[in-house]
mmCIF file of N, CA and C in Angstrom:
data_model
loop_
_atom_site.group_PDB
_atom_site.id
_atom_site.type_symbol
_atom_site.label_atom_id
_atom_site.label_comp_id
_atom_site.label_asym_id
_atom_site.label_seq_id
_atom_site.Cartn_x
_atom_site.Cartn_y
_atom_site.Cartn_z
ATOM 1 N N MET A 1 62.003 -100.805 67.333
ATOM 2 C CA MET A 1 63.048 -99.920 66.771
ATOM 3 C C MET A 1 64.102 -99.571 67.831
ATOM 4 N N ASN A 2 65.293 -99.363 67.373
ATOM 5 C CA ASN A 2 66.428 -99.054 68.251
ATOM 6 C C ASN A 2 66.428 -97.561 68.597
ATOM 7 N N PRO A 3 66.335 -97.201 69.880
ATOM 8 C CA PRO A 3 66.322 -95.772 70.266
ATOM 9 C C PRO A 3 67.588 -95.037 69.851
ATOM 10 N N ASN A 4 68.713 -95.750 69.849
ATOM 11 C CA ASN A 4 69.971 -95.114 69.443
ATOM 12 C C ASN A 4 69.915 -94.702 67.976
ATOM 13 N N LEU A 5 69.294 -95.550 67.164
ATOM 14 C CA LEU A 5 69.168 -95.244 65.739
ATOM 15 C C LEU A 5 68.303 -93.995 65.555
ATOM 16 N N LYS A 6 67.208 -93.924 66.325
ATOM 17 C CA LYS A 6 66.309 -92.778 66.223
ATOM 18 C C LYS A 6 67.053 -91.496 66.609
ATOM 19 N N GLN A 7 67.853 -91.576 67.663
ATOM 20 C CA GLN A 7 68.610 -90.410 68.125
ATOM 21 C C GLN A 7 69.584 -89.972 67.032
ATOM 22 N N GLY A 8 70.239 -90.933 66.402
ATOM 23 C CA GLY A 8 71.183 -90.619 65.328
ATOM 24 C C GLY A 8 70.484 -89.950 64.159
ATOM 25 N N GLU A 9 69.295 -90.421 63.834
ATOM 26 C CA GLU A 9 68.544 -89.825 62.724
ATOM 27 C C GLU A 9 68.177 -88.383 63.044
ATOM 28 N N THR A 10 67.803 -88.129 64.293
ATOM 29 C CA THR A 10 67.447 -86.765 64.701
ATOM 30 C C THR A 10 68.658 -85.850 64.581
ATOM 31 N N LEU A 11 69.807 -86.352 65.022
ATOM 32 C CA LEU A 11 71.039 -85.566 64.953
ATOM 33 C C LEU A 11 71.364 -85.243 63.497
ATOM 34 N N PHE A 12 71.213 -86.234 62.625
ATOM 35 C CA PHE A 12 71.498 -86.037 61.203
ATOM 36 C C PHE A 12 70.538 -85.004 60.607
ATOM 37 N N ALA A 13 69.264 -85.084 60.994
ATOM 38 C CA ALA A 13 68.268 -84.133 60.493
ATOM 39 C C ALA A 13 68.616 -82.714 60.937
ATOM 40 N N GLU A 14 69.053 -82.568 62.188
ATOM 41 C CA GLU A 14 69.437 -81.242 62.697
ATOM 42 C C GLU A 14 70.631 -80.703 61.919
ATOM 43 N N MET A 15 71.598 -81.569 61.643
ATOM 44 C CA MET A 15 72.780 -81.152 60.887
ATOM 45 C C MET A 15 72.372 -80.693 59.493
ATOM 46 N N LYS A 16 71.437 -81.435 58.873
ATOM 47 C CA LYS A 16 70.972 -81.078 57.536
ATOM 48 C C LYS A 16 70.299 -79.707 57.558
ATOM 49 N N ILE A 17 69.492 -79.457 58.596
ATOM 50 C CA ILE A 17 68.801 -78.163 58.721
ATOM 51 C C ILE A 17 69.825 -77.038 58.872
ATOM 52 N N ASN A 18 70.856 -77.272 59.690
ATOM 53 C CA ASN A 18 71.894 -76.253 59.887
ATOM 54 C C ASN A 18 72.592 -75.927 58.572
ATOM 55 N N VAL A 19 72.899 -76.961 57.792
ATOM 56 C CA VAL A 19 73.583 -76.751 56.510
ATOM 57 C C VAL A 19 72.683 -75.961 55.566
ATOM 58 N N LEU A 20 71.393 -76.305 55.533
ATOM 59 C CA LEU A 20 70.462 -75.605 54.645
ATOM 60 C C LEU A 20 70.330 -74.143 55.057
ATOM 61 N N THR A 21 70.281 -73.886 56.365
ATOM 62 C CA THR A 21 70.169 -72.510 56.852
ATOM 63 C C THR A 21 71.400 -71.711 56.455
ATOM 64 N N GLU A 22 72.577 -72.307 56.628
ATOM 65 C CA GLU A 22 73.817 -71.611 56.266
ATOM 66 C C GLU A 22 73.849 -71.336 54.771
ATOM 67 N N PHE A 23 73.380 -72.295 53.980
ATOM 68 C CA PHE A 23 73.363 -72.127 52.525
ATOM 69 C C PHE A 23 72.447 -70.967 52.141
ATOM 70 N N LYS A 24 71.296 -70.869 52.803
ATOM 71 C CA LYS A 24 70.367 -69.764 52.530
ATOM 72 C C LYS A 24 71.016 -68.428 52.866
ATOM 73 N N ASN A 25 71.718 -68.373 53.995
ATOM 74 C CA ASN A 25 72.383 -67.132 54.400
ATOM 75 C C ASN A 25 73.462 -66.745 53.393
ATOM 76 N N GLU A 26 74.147 -67.747 52.827
ATOM 77 C CA GLU A 26 75.188 -67.470 51.829
ATOM 78 C C GLU A 26 74.586 -66.769 50.619
ATOM 79 N N LYS A 27 73.357 -67.130 50.277
ATOM 80 C CA LYS A 27 72.709 -66.555 49.098
ATOM 81 C C LYS A 27 72.233 -65.122 49.354
ATOM 82 N N ARG A 28 72.205 -64.722 50.613
ATOM 83 C CA ARG A 28 71.755 -63.362 50.944
ATOM 84 C C ARG A 28 72.906 -62.607 51.595
ATOM 85 N N PRO A 29 73.745 -61.932 50.815
ATOM 86 C CA PRO A 29 74.928 -61.256 51.373
ATOM 87 C C PRO A 29 74.566 -60.213 52.429
ATOM 88 N N GLU A 30 73.471 -59.507 52.258
ATOM 89 C CA GLU A 30 73.116 -58.458 53.223
ATOM 90 C C GLU A 30 72.822 -59.072 54.586
ATOM 91 N N ARG A 31 72.278 -60.272 54.600
ATOM 92 C CA ARG A 31 71.994 -60.930 55.878
ATOM 93 C C ARG A 31 73.297 -61.393 56.530
ATOM 94 N N ARG A 32 74.244 -61.852 55.708
ATOM 95 C CA ARG A 32 75.521 -62.311 56.247
ATOM 96 C C ARG A 32 76.274 -61.142 56.875
ATOM 97 N N LYS A 33 76.226 -59.988 56.227
ATOM 98 C CA LYS A 33 76.892 -58.793 56.762
ATOM 99 C C LYS A 33 76.309 -58.441 58.123
ATOM 100 N N TRP A 34 74.978 -58.489 58.227
ATOM 101 C CA TRP A 34 74.324 -58.150 59.492
ATOM 102 C C TRP A 34 74.738 -59.148 60.573
ATOM 103 N N LYS A 35 74.812 -60.427 60.206
ATOM 104 C CA LYS A 35 75.204 -61.464 61.159
ATOM 105 C C LYS A 35 76.638 -61.233 61.629
ATOM 106 N N LYS A 36 77.518 -60.889 60.698
ATOM 107 C CA LYS A 36 78.921 -60.635 61.042
ATOM 108 C C LYS A 36 79.020 -59.450 61.996
ATOM 109 N N GLY A 37 78.293 -58.384 61.693
ATOM 110 C CA GLY A 37 78.345 -57.184 62.523
ATOM 111 C C GLY A 37 77.838 -57.455 63.932
ATOM 112 N N GLU A 38 76.832 -58.311 64.044
ATOM 113 C CA GLU A 38 76.252 -58.600 65.357
ATOM 114 C C GLU A 38 77.240 -59.398 66.216
ATOM 115 N N SER A 39 77.994 -60.296 65.585
ATOM 116 C CA SER A 39 78.895 -61.154 66.367
ATOM 117 C C SER A 39 80.173 -60.427 66.788
ATOM 118 N N MET A 40 80.444 -59.282 66.183
ATOM 119 C CA MET A 40 81.683 -58.562 66.509
ATOM 120 C C MET A 40 81.570 -57.836 67.845
#
């Protein structure tokens, strides 16, 4: 197997996880508010 391909798959999986996490946060407005307040 090509190591570069494996690395690309890992990167894609991480991106998918990030998108899913953001989507979950969107569904919970109270969590988004807390996140916004913390970053300010």
